PDB file of C-alpha atoms in Angstrom:
ATOM      1  CA  MET A   1      -7.043  27.428 -11.825  1.00 43.00           C
ATOM      2  CA  GLN A   2      -5.053  26.209  -8.851  1.00 44.00           C
ATOM      3  CA  ALA A   3      -6.552  23.773  -6.354  1.00 45.00           C
ATOM      4  CA  PRO A   4      -7.392  25.240  -2.927  1.00 46.00           C
ATOM      5  CA  SER A   5      -4.647  24.745  -0.318  1.00 44.00           C
ATOM      6  CA  TRP A   6      -6.732  22.248   1.516  1.00 45.00           C
ATOM      7  CA  VAL A   7      -6.793  19.879  -1.505  1.00 46.00           C
ATOM      8  CA  SER A   8      -3.818  17.896  -2.689  1.00 47.00           C
ATOM      9  CA  VAL A   9      -4.060  16.245  -6.116  1.00 47.00           C
ATOM     10  CA  PHE A  10      -2.154  13.143  -6.801  1.00 47.00           C
ATOM     11  CA  SER A  11      -1.899  12.170 -10.496  1.00 46.00           C
ATOM     12  CA  VAL A  12      -1.116   8.636 -11.595  1.00 47.00           C
ATOM     13  CA  GLY A  13       0.119   8.470 -15.154  1.00 45.00           C
ATOM     14  CA  LEU A  14      -0.305   5.616 -17.639  1.00 41.00           C
ATOM     15  CA  LEU A  15       2.959   3.985 -16.457  1.00 40.00           C
ATOM     16  CA  GLY A  16       1.722   4.061 -12.832  1.00 42.00           C
ATOM     17  CA  SER A  17       4.073   6.737 -11.504  1.00 39.00           C
ATOM     18  CA  VAL A  18       2.708   8.784  -8.643  1.00 41.00           C
ATOM     19  CA  VAL A  19       3.330  12.569  -8.317  1.00 40.00           C
ATOM     20  CA  LEU A  20       3.022  13.674  -4.680  1.00 43.00           C
ATOM     21  CA  LEU A  21       2.205  17.336  -4.431  1.00 42.00           C
ATOM     22  CA  ASP A  22       1.584  17.488  -0.649  1.00 47.00           C
ATOM     23  CA  THR A  23       2.704  14.875   1.845  1.00 46.00           C
ATOM     24  CA  ALA A  24       2.594  17.171   4.902  1.00 45.00           C
ATOM     25  CA  ARG A  25      -0.823  15.830   5.973  1.00 48.00           C
ATOM     26  CA  ALA A  26      -0.641  12.060   5.202  1.00 51.00           C
ATOM     27  CA  TYR A  27      -3.754  11.036   7.033  1.00 82.00           C
ATOM     28  CA  ARG A  28      -6.263  13.302   5.268  1.00 95.00           C
ATOM     29  CA  PRO A  29      -9.124  11.379   3.618  1.00 97.00           C
ATOM     30  CA  VAL A  30      -8.282  10.167   0.072  1.00 97.00           C
ATOM     31  CA  VAL A  31     -10.578  10.182  -2.942  1.00 97.00           C
ATOM     32  CA  ILE A  32      -9.682   7.873  -5.781  1.00 98.00           C
ATOM     33  CA  VAL A  33     -10.907   8.600  -9.313  1.00 97.00           C
ATOM     34  CA  HIS A  34     -10.511   5.899 -11.979  1.00 97.00           C
ATOM     35  CA  GLY A  35      -9.410   6.336 -15.555  1.00 97.00           C
ATOM     36  CA  ILE A  36     -11.021   5.802 -18.955  1.00 96.00           C
ATOM     37  CA  LEU A  37     -12.550   2.397 -19.642  1.00 96.00           C
ATOM     38  CA  ASP A  38     -11.934   1.491 -16.006  1.00 96.00           C
ATOM     39  CA  SER A  39     -13.930   1.217 -12.859  1.00 96.00           C
ATOM     40  CA  ALA A  40     -13.418   2.075  -9.102  1.00 95.00           C
ATOM     41  CA  LEU A  41     -13.008  -1.672  -8.503  1.00 95.00           C
ATOM     42  CA  ALA A  42      -9.893  -1.749 -10.721  1.00 96.00           C
ATOM     43  CA  LEU A  43      -8.132   0.532  -8.225  1.00 97.00           C
ATOM     44  CA  PHE A  44      -8.984  -1.452  -5.202  1.00 96.00           C
ATOM     45  CA  HIS A  45      -5.389  -2.550  -4.814  1.00 97.00           C
ATOM     46  CA  LEU A  46      -4.423   1.094  -4.491  1.00 97.00           C
ATOM     47  CA  ARG A  47      -7.050   1.540  -1.758  1.00 97.00           C
ATOM     48  CA  ASN A  48      -5.532  -1.470   0.075  1.00 97.00           C
ATOM     49  CA  ALA A  49      -2.074  -0.152  -0.274  1.00 97.00           C
ATOM     50  CA  ILE A  50      -3.115   3.233   1.219  1.00 96.00           C
ATOM     51  CA  LEU A  51      -4.794   1.532   4.119  1.00 96.00           C
ATOM     52  CA  GLU A  52      -1.736  -0.661   4.706  1.00 95.00           C
ATOM     53  CA  ALA A  53       0.693   2.206   4.736  1.00 94.00           C
ATOM     54  CA  HIS A  54      -1.653   4.600   6.634  1.00 94.00           C
ATOM     55  CA  PRO A  55      -4.152   2.585   8.747  1.00 93.00           C
ATOM     56  CA  GLY A  56      -7.263   4.423   9.629  1.00 92.00           C
ATOM     57  CA  THR A  57      -7.250   6.658   6.534  1.00 95.00           C
ATOM     58  CA  GLU A  58     -10.678   7.182   5.032  1.00 96.00           C
ATOM     59  CA  VAL A  59     -10.584   6.155   1.374  1.00 97.00           C
ATOM     60  CA  TYR A  60     -13.410   7.001  -0.997  1.00 97.00           C
ATOM     61  CA  MET A  61     -13.656   5.265  -4.394  1.00 97.00           C
ATOM     62  CA  VAL A  62     -15.893   7.225  -6.666  1.00 95.00           C
ATOM     63  CA  ALA A  63     -17.869   4.685  -8.650  1.00 95.00           C
ATOM     64  CA  MET A  64     -19.225   6.861 -11.450  1.00 97.00           C
ATOM     65  CA  PHE A  65     -18.867   6.737 -15.224  1.00 97.00           C
ATOM     66  CA  GLN A  66     -17.398   3.313 -15.128  1.00 97.00           C
ATOM     67  CA  ASP A  67     -16.311   1.156 -18.085  1.00 97.00           C
ATOM     68  CA  MET A  68     -17.827   2.339 -21.281  1.00 97.00           C
ATOM     69  CA  LYS A  69     -19.628   5.240 -19.600  1.00 97.00           C
ATOM     70  CA  SER A  70     -16.091   6.723 -19.039  1.00 97.00           C
ATOM     71  CA  ALA A  71     -16.069   7.589 -22.718  1.00 97.00           C
ATOM     72  CA  TRP A  72     -19.078   9.936 -22.249  1.00 97.00           C
ATOM     73  CA  PRO A  73     -18.245  13.663 -22.757  1.00 97.00           C
ATOM     74  CA  MET A  74     -15.717  14.951 -20.304  1.00 96.00           C
ATOM     75  CA  TRP A  75     -17.793  17.890 -19.074  1.00 95.00           C
ATOM     76  CA  THR A  76     -20.579  15.512 -18.157  1.00 97.00           C
ATOM     77  CA  GLN A  77     -18.065  13.493 -16.093  1.00 97.00           C
ATOM     78  CA  VAL A  78     -16.538  16.647 -14.593  1.00 97.00           C
ATOM     79  CA  LEU A  79     -19.959  17.797 -13.300  1.00 97.00           C
ATOM     80  CA  GLY A  80     -20.765  14.326 -11.868  1.00 97.00           C
ATOM     81  CA  PHE A  81     -17.401  13.678 -10.247  1.00 97.00           C
ATOM     82  CA  GLY A  82     -17.197  17.379  -9.177  1.00 96.00           C
ATOM     83  CA  ASN A  83     -20.444  16.981  -7.234  1.00 97.00           C
ATOM     84  CA  ALA A  84     -19.243  13.686  -5.576  1.00 96.00           C
ATOM     85  CA  ILE A  85     -15.860  15.245  -4.671  1.00 97.00           C
ATOM     86  CA  LYS A  86     -17.497  18.357  -3.334  1.00 96.00           C
ATOM     87  CA  ASN A  87     -19.801  16.257  -1.122  1.00 97.00           C
ATOM     88  CA  ILE A  88     -16.775  14.387   0.257  1.00 97.00           C
ATOM     89  CA  SER A  89     -14.758  17.598   0.798  1.00 96.00           C
ATOM     90  CA  ASP A  90     -17.743  19.241   2.564  1.00 97.00           C
ATOM     91  CA  ILE A  91     -17.670  16.342   5.071  1.00 96.00           C
ATOM     92  CA  HIS A  92     -13.958  17.029   5.705  1.00 96.00           C
ATOM     93  CA  LYS A  93     -13.930  20.847   5.641  1.00 94.00           C
ATOM     94  CA  ASP A  94     -11.538  21.117   8.620  1.00 92.00           C
ATOM     95  CA  GLN A  95      -8.801  18.780   7.387  1.00 92.00           C
ATOM     96  CA  GLY A  96      -9.272  18.773   3.584  1.00 95.00           C
ATOM     97  CA  ILE A  97      -8.845  15.800   1.287  1.00 96.00           C
ATOM     98  CA  ASN A  98      -6.232  14.252  -1.006  1.00 95.00           C
ATOM     99  CA  ILE A  99      -7.381  13.175  -4.543  1.00 96.00           C
ATOM    100  CA  ILE A 100      -5.689  10.464  -6.578  1.00 96.00           C
ATOM    101  CA  GLY A 101      -6.723  10.428 -10.247  1.00 96.00           C
ATOM    102  CA  TYR A 102      -5.524   7.645 -12.598  1.00 96.00           C
ATOM    103  CA  SER A 103      -5.087   8.628 -16.189  1.00 96.00           C
ATOM    104  CA  GLN A 104      -8.305  10.430 -17.337  1.00 96.00           C
ATOM    105  CA  GLY A 105      -9.288  10.446 -13.617  1.00 96.00           C
ATOM    106  CA  GLY A 106      -6.271  12.724 -13.084  1.00 96.00           C
ATOM    107  CA  LEU A 107      -7.580  15.195 -15.648  1.00 95.00           C
ATOM    108  CA  ILE A 108     -11.023  15.170 -14.166  1.00 96.00           C
ATOM    109  CA  SER A 109      -9.683  15.575 -10.623  1.00 94.00           C
ATOM    110  CA  ARG A 110      -7.620  18.588 -11.671  1.00 93.00           C
ATOM    111  CA  VAL A 111     -10.755  20.357 -12.898  1.00 92.00           C
ATOM    112  CA  CYS A 112     -12.895  19.264  -9.965  1.00 86.00           C
ATOM    113  CA  GLY A 113     -10.299  19.963  -7.230  1.00 71.00           C
TER     114      GLY A 113
END
């Protein structure tokens, strides 16, 4: 299933590379989804880098299924993150959102986006 045109998914691999799928609207709100055995706080440096490069950008860090809870069944996490991402995207219907998923967060974001 392809993500709607108003959602851009960024995926950060284990080595920290970033794949940009849409840079045309650089100031859309950004949602950050952490990886397995990690937490939203672990990606705070990424939030800061986004705000430094694009001041005024709204950055959401989804603090769900953190640390050991990130090993819960994927579909449980997809439903939880999906609801959170939908709520954020509903707030920004007119401009859409960008999603950055690190490691397992990238997999979850692809399903939710």
